[in-house]
Short mmCIF file of C-alpha atoms and ligand atoms in Angstrom, two decimals:
data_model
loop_
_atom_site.label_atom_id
_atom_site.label_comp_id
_atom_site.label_asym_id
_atom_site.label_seq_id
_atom_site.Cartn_x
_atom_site.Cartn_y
_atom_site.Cartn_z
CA UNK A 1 -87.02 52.62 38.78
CA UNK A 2 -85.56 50.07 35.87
CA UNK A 3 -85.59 46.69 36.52
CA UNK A 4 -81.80 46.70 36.90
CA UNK A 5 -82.42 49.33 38.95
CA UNK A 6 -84.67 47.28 41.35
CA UNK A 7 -82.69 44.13 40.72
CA UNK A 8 -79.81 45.99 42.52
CA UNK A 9 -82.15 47.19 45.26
CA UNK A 10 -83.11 43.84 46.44
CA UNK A 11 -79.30 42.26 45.98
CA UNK A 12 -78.47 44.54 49.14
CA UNK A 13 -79.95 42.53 50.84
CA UNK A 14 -77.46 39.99 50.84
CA UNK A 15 -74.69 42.42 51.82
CA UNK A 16 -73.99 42.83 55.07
CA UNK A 17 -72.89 46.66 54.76
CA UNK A 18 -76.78 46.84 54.26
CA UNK A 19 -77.19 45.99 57.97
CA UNK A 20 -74.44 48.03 59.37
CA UNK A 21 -74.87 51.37 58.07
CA UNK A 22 -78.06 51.03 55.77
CA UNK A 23 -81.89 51.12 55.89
CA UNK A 24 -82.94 47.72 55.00
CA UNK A 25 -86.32 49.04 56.16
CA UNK A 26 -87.03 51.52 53.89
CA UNK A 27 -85.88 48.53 51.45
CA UNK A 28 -87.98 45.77 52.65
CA UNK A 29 -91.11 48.49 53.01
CA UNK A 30 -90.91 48.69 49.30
CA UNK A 31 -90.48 45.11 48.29
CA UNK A 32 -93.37 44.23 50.70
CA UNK A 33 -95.53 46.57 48.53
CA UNK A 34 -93.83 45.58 45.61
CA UNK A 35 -92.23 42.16 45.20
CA UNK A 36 -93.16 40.23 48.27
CA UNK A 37 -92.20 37.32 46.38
CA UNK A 38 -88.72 38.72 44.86
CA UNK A 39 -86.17 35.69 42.92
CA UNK A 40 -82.50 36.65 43.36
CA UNK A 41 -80.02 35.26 41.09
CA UNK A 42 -77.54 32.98 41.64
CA UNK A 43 -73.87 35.25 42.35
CA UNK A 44 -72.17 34.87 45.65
CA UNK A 45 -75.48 33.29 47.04
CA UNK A 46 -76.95 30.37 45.36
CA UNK A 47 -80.29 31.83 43.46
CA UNK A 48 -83.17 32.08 46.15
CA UNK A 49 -86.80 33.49 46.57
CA UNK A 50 -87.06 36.17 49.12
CA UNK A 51 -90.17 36.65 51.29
CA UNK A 52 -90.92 40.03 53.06
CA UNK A 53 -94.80 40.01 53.82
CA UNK A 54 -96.00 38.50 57.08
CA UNK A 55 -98.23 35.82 55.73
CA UNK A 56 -96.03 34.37 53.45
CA UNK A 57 -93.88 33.93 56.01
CA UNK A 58 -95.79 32.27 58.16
CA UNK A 59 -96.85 30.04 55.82
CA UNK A 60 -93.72 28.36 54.90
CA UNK A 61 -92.52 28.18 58.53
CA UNK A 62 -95.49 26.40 59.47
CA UNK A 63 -95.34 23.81 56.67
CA UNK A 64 -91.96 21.90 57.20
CA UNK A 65 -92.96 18.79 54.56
CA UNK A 66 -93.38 21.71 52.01
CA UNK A 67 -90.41 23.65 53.09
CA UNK A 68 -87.60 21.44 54.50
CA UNK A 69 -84.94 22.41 57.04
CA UNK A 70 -82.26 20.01 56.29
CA UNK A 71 -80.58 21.51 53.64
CA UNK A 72 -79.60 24.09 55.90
CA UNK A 73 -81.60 27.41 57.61
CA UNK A 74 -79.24 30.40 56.90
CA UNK A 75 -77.94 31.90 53.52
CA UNK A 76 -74.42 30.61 53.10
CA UNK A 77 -72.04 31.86 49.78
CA UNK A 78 -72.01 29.45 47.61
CA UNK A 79 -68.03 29.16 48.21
CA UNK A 80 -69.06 27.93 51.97
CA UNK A 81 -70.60 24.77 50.29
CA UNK A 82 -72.85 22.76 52.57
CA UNK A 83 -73.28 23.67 55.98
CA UNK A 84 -72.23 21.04 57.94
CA UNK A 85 -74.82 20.89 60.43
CA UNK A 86 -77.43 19.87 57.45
CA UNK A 87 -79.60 17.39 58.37
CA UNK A 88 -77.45 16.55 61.83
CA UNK A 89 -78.37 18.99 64.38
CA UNK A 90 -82.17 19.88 65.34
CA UNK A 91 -82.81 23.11 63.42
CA UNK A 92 -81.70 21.51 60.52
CA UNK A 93 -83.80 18.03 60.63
CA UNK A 94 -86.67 17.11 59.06
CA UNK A 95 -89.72 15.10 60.77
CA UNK A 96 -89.39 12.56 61.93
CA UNK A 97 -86.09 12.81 62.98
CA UNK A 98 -86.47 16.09 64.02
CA UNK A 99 -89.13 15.10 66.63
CA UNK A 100 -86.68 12.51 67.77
CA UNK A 101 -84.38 15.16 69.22
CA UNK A 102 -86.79 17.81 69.92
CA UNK A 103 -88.41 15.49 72.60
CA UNK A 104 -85.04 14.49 73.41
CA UNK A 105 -84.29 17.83 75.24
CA UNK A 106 -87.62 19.83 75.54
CA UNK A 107 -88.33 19.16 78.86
CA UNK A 108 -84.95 20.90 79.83
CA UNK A 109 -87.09 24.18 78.54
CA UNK A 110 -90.41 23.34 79.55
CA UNK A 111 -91.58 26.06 82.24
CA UNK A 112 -90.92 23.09 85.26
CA UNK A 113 -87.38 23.27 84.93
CA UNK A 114 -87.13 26.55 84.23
CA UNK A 115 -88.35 27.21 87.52
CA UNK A 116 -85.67 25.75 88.87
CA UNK A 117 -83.36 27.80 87.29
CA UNK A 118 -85.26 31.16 87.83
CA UNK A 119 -83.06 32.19 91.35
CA UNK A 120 -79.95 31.44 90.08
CA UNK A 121 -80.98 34.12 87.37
CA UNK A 122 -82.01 36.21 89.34
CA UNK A 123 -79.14 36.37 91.57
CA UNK A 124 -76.81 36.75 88.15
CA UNK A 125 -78.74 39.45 86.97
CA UNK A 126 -78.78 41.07 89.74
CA UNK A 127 -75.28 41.26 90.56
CA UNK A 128 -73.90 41.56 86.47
CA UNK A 129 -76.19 44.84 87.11
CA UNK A 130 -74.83 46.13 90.10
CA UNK A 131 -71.69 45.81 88.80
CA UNK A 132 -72.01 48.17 86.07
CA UNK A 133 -74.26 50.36 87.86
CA UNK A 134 -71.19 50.76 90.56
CA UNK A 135 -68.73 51.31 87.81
CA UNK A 136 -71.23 54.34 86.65
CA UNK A 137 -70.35 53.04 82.31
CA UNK A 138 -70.65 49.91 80.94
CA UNK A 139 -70.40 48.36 77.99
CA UNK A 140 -73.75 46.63 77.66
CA UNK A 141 -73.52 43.82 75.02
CA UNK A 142 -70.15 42.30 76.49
CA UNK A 143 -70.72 43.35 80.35
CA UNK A 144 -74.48 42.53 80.53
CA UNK A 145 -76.27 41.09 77.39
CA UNK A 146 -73.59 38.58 76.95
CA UNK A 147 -72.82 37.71 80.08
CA UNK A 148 -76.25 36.40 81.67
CA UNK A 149 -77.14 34.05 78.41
CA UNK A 150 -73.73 32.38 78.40
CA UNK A 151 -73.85 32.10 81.69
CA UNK A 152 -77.31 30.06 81.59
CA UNK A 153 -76.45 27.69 78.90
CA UNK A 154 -73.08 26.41 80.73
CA UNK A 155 -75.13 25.90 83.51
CA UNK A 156 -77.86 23.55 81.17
CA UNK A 157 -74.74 22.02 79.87
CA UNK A 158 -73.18 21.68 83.28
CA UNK A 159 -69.92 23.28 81.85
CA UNK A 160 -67.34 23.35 84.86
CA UNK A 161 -66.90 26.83 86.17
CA UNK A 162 -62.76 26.38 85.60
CA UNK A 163 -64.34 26.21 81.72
CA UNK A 164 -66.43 28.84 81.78
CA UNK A 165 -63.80 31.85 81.19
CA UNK A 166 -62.64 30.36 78.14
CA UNK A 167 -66.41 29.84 76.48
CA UNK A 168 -66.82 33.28 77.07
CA UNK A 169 -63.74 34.27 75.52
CA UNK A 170 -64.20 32.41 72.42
CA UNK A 171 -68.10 32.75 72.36
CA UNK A 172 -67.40 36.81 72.32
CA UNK A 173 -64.60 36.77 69.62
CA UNK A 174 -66.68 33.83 68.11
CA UNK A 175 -69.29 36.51 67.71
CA UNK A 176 -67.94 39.67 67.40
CA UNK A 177 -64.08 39.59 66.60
CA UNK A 178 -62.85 42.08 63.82
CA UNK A 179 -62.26 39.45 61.25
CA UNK A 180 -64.14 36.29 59.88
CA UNK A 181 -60.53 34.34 60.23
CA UNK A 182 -60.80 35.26 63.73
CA UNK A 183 -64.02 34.65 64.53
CA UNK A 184 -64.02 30.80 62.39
CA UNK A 185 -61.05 30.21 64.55
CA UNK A 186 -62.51 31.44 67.88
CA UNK A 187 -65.57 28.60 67.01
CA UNK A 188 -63.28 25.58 66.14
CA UNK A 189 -62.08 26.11 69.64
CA UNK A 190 -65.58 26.01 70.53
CA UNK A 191 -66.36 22.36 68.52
CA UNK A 192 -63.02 21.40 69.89
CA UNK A 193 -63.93 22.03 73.21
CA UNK A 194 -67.45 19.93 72.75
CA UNK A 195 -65.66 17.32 71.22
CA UNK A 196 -63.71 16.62 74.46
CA UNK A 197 -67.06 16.94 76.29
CA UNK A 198 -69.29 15.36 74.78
CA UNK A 199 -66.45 11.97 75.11
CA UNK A 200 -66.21 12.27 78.63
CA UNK A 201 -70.15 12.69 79.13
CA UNK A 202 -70.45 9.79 76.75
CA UNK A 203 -67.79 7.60 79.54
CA UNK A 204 -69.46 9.43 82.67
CA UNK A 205 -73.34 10.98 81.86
CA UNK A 206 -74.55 12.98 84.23
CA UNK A 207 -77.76 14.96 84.64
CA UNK A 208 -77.21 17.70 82.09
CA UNK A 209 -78.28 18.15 78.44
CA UNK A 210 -74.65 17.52 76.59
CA UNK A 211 -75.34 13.59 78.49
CA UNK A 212 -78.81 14.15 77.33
CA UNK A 213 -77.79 14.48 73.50
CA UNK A 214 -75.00 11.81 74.06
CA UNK A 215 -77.26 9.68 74.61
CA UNK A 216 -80.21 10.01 72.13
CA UNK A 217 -80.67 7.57 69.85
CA UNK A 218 -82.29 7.85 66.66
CA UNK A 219 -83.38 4.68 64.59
CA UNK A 220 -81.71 2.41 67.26
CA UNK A 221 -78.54 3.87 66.75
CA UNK A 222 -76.58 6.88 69.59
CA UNK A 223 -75.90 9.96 67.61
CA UNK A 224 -72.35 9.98 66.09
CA UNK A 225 -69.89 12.12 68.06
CA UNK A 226 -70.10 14.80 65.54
CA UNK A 227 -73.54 15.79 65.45
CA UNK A 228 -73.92 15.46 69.28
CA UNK A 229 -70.77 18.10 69.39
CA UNK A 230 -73.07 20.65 66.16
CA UNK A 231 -76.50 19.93 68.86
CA UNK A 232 -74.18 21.22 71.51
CA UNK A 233 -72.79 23.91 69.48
CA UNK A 234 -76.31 24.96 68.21
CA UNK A 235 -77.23 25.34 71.68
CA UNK A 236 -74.59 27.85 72.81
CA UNK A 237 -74.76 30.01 69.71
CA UNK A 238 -78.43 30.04 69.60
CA UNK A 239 -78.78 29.81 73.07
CA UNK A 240 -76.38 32.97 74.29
CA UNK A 241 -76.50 35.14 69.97
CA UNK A 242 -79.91 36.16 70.02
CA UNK A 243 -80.01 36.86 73.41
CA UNK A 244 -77.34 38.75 73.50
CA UNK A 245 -78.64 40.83 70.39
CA UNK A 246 -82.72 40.83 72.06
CA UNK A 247 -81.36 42.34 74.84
CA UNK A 248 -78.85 45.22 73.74
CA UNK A 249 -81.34 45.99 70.85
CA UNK A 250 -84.07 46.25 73.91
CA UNK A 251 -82.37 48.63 75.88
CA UNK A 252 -81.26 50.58 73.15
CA UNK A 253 -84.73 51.15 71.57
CA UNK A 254 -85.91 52.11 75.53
CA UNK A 255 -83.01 54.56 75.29
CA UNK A 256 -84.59 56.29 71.99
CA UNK A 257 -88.23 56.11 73.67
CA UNK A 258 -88.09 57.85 77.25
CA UNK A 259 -91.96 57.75 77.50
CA UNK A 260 -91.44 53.58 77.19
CA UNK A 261 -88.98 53.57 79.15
CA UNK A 262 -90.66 55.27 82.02
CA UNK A 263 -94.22 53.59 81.26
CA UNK A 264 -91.94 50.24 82.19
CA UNK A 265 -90.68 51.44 85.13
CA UNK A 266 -93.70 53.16 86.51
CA UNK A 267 -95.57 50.00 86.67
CA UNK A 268 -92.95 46.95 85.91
CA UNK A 269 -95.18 44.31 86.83
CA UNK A 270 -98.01 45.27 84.71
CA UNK A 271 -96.26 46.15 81.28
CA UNK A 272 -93.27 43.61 81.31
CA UNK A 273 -95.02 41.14 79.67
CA UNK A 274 -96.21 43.29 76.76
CA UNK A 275 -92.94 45.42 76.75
CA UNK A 276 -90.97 41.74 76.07
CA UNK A 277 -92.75 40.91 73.04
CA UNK A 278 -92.36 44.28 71.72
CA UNK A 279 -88.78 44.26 71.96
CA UNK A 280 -88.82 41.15 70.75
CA UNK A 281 -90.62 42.19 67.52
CA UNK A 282 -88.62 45.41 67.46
CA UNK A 283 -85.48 44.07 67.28
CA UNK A 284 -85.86 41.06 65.32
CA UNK A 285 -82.48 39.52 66.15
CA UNK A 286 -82.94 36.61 63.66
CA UNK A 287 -82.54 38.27 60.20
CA UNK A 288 -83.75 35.49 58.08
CA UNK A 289 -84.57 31.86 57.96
CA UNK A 290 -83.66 29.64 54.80
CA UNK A 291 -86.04 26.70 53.68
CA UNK A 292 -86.34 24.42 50.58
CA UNK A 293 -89.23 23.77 48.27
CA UNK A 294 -89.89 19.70 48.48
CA UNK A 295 -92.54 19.96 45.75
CA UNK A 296 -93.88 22.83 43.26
CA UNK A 297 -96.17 25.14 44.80
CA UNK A 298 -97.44 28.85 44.51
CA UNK A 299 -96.25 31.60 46.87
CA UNK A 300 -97.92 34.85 46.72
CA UNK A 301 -98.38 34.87 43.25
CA UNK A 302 -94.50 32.87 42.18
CA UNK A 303 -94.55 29.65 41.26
CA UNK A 304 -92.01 27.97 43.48
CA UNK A 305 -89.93 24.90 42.02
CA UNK A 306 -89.19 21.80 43.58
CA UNK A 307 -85.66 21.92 44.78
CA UNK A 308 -86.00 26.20 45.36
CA UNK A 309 -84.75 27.85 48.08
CA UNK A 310 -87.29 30.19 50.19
CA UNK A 311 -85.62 33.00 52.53
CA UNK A 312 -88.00 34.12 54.93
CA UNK A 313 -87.68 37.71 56.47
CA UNK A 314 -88.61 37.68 59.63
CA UNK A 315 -87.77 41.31 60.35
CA UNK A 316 -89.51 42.34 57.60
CA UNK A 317 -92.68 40.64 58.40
CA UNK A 318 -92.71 41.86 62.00
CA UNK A 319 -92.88 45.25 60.46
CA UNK A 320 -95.88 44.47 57.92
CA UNK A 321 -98.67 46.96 58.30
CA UNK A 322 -100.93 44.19 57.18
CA UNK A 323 -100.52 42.51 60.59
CA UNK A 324 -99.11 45.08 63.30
CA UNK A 325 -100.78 48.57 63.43
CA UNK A 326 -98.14 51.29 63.28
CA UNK A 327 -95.38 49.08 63.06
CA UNK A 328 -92.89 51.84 63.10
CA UNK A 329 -94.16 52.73 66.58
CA UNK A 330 -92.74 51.34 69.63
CA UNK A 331 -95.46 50.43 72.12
CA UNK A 332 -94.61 48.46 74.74
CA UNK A 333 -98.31 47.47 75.52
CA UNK A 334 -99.00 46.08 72.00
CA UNK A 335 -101.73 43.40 71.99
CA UNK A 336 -102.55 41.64 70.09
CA UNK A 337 -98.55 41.43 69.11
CA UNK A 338 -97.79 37.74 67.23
CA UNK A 339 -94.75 38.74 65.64
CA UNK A 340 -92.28 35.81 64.01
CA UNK A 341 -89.07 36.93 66.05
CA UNK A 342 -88.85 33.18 67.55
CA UNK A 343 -90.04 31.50 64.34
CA UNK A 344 -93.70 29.80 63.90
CA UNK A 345 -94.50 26.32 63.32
CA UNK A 346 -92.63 23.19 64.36
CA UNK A 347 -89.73 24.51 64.60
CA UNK A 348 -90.24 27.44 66.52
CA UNK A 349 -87.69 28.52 68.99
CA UNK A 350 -87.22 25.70 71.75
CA UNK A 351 -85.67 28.85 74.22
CA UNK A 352 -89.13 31.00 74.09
CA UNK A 353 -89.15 30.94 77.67
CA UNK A 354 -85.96 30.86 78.63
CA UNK A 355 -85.13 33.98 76.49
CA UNK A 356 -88.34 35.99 78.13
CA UNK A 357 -86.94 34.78 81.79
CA UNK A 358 -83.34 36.38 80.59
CA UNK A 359 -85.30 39.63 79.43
CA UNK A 360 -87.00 40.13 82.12
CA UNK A 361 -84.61 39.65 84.78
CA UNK A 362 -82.25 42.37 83.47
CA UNK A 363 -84.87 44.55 82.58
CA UNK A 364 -86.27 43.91 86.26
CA UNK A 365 -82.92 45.13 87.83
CA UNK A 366 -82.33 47.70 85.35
CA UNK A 367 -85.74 49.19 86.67
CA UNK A 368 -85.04 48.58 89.94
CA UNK A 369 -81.03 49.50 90.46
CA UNK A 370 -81.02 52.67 87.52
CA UNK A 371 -81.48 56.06 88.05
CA UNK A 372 -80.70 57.67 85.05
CA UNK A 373 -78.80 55.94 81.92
CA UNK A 374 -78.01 57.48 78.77
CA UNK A 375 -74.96 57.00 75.47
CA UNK A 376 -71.67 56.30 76.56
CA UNK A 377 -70.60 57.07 72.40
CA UNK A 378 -72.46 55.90 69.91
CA UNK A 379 -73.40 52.21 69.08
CA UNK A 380 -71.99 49.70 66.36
CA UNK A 381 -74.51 47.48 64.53
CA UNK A 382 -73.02 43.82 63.04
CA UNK A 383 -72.59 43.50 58.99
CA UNK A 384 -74.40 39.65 59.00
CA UNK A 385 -77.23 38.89 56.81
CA UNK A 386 -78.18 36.35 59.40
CA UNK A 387 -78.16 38.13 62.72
CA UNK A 388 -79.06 41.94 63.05
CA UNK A 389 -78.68 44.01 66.01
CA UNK A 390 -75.67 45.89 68.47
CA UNK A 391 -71.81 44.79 67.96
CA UNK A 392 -71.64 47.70 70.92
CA UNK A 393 -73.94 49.75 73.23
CA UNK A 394 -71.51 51.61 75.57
CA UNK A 395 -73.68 53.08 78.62
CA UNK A 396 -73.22 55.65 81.51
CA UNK A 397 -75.40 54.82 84.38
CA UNK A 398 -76.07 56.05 87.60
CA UNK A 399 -77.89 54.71 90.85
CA UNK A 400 -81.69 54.63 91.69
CA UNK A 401 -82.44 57.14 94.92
CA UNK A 402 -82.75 54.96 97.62
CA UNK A 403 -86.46 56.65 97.48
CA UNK A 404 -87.46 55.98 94.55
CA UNK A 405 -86.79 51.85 94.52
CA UNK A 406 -89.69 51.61 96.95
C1 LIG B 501 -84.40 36.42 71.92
C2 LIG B 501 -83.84 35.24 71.84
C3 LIG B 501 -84.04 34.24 70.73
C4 LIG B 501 -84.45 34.44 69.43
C5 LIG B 501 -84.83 35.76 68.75
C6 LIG B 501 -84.47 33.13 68.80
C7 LIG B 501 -84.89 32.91 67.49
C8 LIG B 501 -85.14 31.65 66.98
C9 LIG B 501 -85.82 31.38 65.72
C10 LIG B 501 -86.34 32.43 64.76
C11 LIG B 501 -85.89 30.02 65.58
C12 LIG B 501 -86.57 29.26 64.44
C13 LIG B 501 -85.59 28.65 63.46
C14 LIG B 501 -86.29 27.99 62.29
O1 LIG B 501 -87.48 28.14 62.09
O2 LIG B 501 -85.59 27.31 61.53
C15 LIG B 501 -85.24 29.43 66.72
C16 LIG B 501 -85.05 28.07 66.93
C17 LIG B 501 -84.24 27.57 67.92
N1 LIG B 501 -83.75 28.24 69.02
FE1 LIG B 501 -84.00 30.19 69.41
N2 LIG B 501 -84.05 32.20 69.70
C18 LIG B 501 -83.79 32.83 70.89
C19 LIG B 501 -83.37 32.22 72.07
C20 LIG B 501 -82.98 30.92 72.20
C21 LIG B 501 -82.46 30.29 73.39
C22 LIG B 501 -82.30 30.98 74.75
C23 LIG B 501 -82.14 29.00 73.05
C24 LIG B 501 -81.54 27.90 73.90
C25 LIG B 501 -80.86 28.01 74.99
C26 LIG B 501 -82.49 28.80 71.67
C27 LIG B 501 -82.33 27.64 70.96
C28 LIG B 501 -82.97 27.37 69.76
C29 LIG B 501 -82.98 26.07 69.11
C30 LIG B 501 -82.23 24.82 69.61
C31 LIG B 501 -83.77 26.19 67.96
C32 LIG B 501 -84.11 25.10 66.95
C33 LIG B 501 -85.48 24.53 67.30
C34 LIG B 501 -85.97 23.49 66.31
O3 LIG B 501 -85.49 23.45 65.17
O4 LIG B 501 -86.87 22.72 66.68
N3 LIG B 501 -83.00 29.99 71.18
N4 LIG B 501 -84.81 30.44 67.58
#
C-alpha cells in the first residue's frame, strides 16, 4: 500500500459509513500491527493521534494529569466547536473537581443501593419480556433494550411517571431518529426538560440524584443551573445509550452463536457472570474516548505534543491478540477477560454495576420465558464514530415449554 493509500485507510475511521456497512475490524487489525500510534490530519476533525493496541490504551485512560478530560471525551467536527459540556459535567472534569462530583453521586451506584433497586428490575424485566414473548416478534432495541435502562434512570432521577412517556419519546428519536436535525432537536427537549427540573428540585430537593447534583457545591459555590441540567443529561444518555446498544449487540451475537446461547441457558447461574463481560467486550458499545496531552510524552513509539489530542479505541483494544486469546471467538466463559468496554482508570464507568444488573435481568428472563428466537429481517447498525452497535434487531420469539423452565 502507498502512504496515501494507508492515509485514506485510517481516515475511515472517522466516517460513520465505516460503522454501518464496513469492517472497521479488518481496519483496526491492521493498524494495530501497523500504526498503533497513527496521526490523522486536521479536515473535518481537528488533527488527532489514534490508538488501537490495548496497552496504549490503557495507559492514557489511567493517567488523567497526562491526558485530560476537560477539553471534551468524544471526536466532534471541528464545525461543532467546543462541546459544551467541557469541563462542566463529570466525564469531562479534571481532578480535583472531578472527585468533587464523583463522590457527589457514587453512592447512588455503589452495590447498597443498588440492592434496593434490584426487584423493581426484576419485575420490569420480567414483564417488558413477557410482553414481547406474548406478541411472538419484537423489536428488541426499542421494545426491550431501551425500555428497561430508561426506565431505571427516571427512577434514580425520580422523574414523575406522567414524564416518563415523553423521555422516552425524545430519548429514542434523540438516539436514533433519521436525521441529525431531528435527533439535536429531540435532545434540546431533553435539556429543556432538565432545566425545568433541576429549578423545581433546586425550590423543593428531595431524595433523588437531580436534588443530589442541585445541590453540590464545588469551591463553596452550588453548581450553576447549566451544568447541573449537562450532569443530568450525561446521566440519561450514558445511563440508558450504552445500555441500550450492550444489550441488543448481546443478544444479537447469542443469535449468531447457538452453542453460547445454549451453554447460557443450560446452566444460567454458573456462566452469567462470564457471559456479561464477554458481551461486554464483544460489543464494545463505546467506540472511542478522546483525551488531551497536558505535557510532551512518548506513546508507543510517537512523540506526543503538549496540547495533542489522543483517541483511544476501545473496540479495537478489546480485540488485541496481545491481551485476549482468540479475540475473534465468542466465549462466554472467558477468564481472565479485562477488556476496556467501561473505560479504566479514574474515570471508569460510574454505572459498572448497574449496567451488569440490567444485563442480567433480561438475559435471566430471556432464558427463562424463550423457547426458540430467531431474525425477524435483518438488523441496522448506527453510522456514529462514537457509539457502535444495533439501530434495529427485529425478533420472532416463541414461549419456553412449561417443561423445560423447571
Ligand atoms: C454497557 C453499558 C455501559 C458502557 C459500555 C459504558 C461505558 C462507559 C465508558 C467507556 C466510560 C469512560 C469514559 C471516559 O473514560 O472518559 C463511562 C463513564 C461513565 N458512565 Fe458509563 N457505560 C455504561 C453504562 C452506564 C450507566 C448505566 C450509567 C449511569 C446510569 C453510566 C454513566 C456513566 C458516567 C456518569 C460516566 C462518567 C464517569 C466519570 O467520568 O467519572 N454508564 N461509561
Amino acid at each position: 500500500m502507498t502512504g496515501s493509500d494507508v492515509r485514506e485507510r485510517i481516515g475511515s475511521l472517522v466516517d460513520g459509513e465505516t460503522y454501518r456497512h464496513g469492517n472497521p475490524f479488518a481496519l483496526w487489525r491492521w493498524m494495530r500491527a501497523n500504526e498503533p500510534v497513527a496521526w490523522h490530519e486536521p479536515g473535518v476533525f481537528p488533527g488527532f493521534w489514534s490508538l488501537t493496541g490495548y496497552d496504549e490504551v490503557k495507559e492514557v485512560l489511567r493517567d488523567a494529569s497526562t491526558f485530560s478530560s476537560s477539553s471534551g471525551i468524544l471526536l466532534r467536527p471541528l464545525a461543532q466547536g467546543d462541546d459544551p459540556g467541557s469541563n462542566r459535567t463529570l466525564a469531562l472534569s479534571d481532578p480535583p473537581r472531578h472527585n468533587v462530583l464523583r463522590g457527589a453521586i457514587a453512592g447512588w451506584f455503589a452495590p447498597r443501593n443498588l440492592r434496593r433497586l434490584s426487584q423493581t428490575l426484576d419485575t420490569t424485566a420480567e414483564s417488558t419480556v413477557r410482553k414481547a414473548v406474548a406478541a411472538g416478534r419484537t423489536e428488541f432495541v426499542t421494545d426491550v433494550a431501551a425500555t428497561l435502562p430508561l426506565d431505571v434512570v427516571c427512577t434514580f432521577l425520580d422523574i414523575p411517571d406522567a414524564d416518563r412517556p415523553s423521555l422516552v419519546e425524545w430519548s429514542s428519536e434523540a438516539f436514533c431518529a433519521g436525521t441529525a436535525e431531528e435527533r439535536t432537536l429531540a435532545h434540546l427537549q431533553i435539556l429543556d426538560y432538565f432545566g425545568d427540573l433541576v429549578e423545581q428540585r433546586r425550590a423543593r430537593p428531595g431524595d433523588d440524584l437531580v436534588s443530589v447534583l442541585a445541590g453540590v457545591r464545588h469551591e463553596g459555590e452550588l453548581l450553576p443551573l447549566e451544568e447541573v441540567v449537562l450532569n443530568c443529561d450525561n446521566l440519561l444518555v450514558g445511563g440508558t445509550e450504552n445500555v441500550r446498544l450492550a444489550m441488543s449487540g448481546g443478544m444479537l451475537a447469542l443469535l449468531e452463536h447457538p452453542d453460547q446461547w445454549e451453554l447460557l441457558r443450560g446452566d444460567f447461574e454458573g456462566t452469567v457472570d462470564t457471559a456479561i463481560e464477554e458481551l461486554l467486550r464483544w460489543t464494545s458499545s463505546a467506540t472511542h474516548i478522546m483525551r488531551r496531552a497536558t505535557r510532551d510524552v512518548v506513546l508507543g513509539g510517537q512523540r506526543i505534543r503538549s496540547g495533542d489530542l489522543v483517541a483511544c479505541w476501545l473496540t479495537s483494544a478489546n480485540f488485541d491478540p496481545r491481551h485476549f486469546r482468540d479475540p475473534d471467538v465468542l466465549d462466554i466463559r472467558r477468564t481472565p477477560n479485562r477488556h476496556l468496554a467501561l473505560g479504566a482508570g479514574p474515570h471508569y464507568c460510574i454505572g459498572t454495576q448497574l449496567a451488569k444488573m440490567e444485563i442480567r435481568a433480561v438475559l435471566r428472563e430471556f432464558c427463562a420465558q424463550v423457547g426458540e428466537v430467531a431474525l425477524d429481517g435483518a438488523p441496522e447498525r448506527l453510522d456514529s464514530i462514537v457509539v457502535n452497535g444495533l439501530r434495529t434487531l427485529p425478533l420472532r420469539l416463541t414461549p419456553r415449554e412449561p417443561a423445560a423452565r423447571a
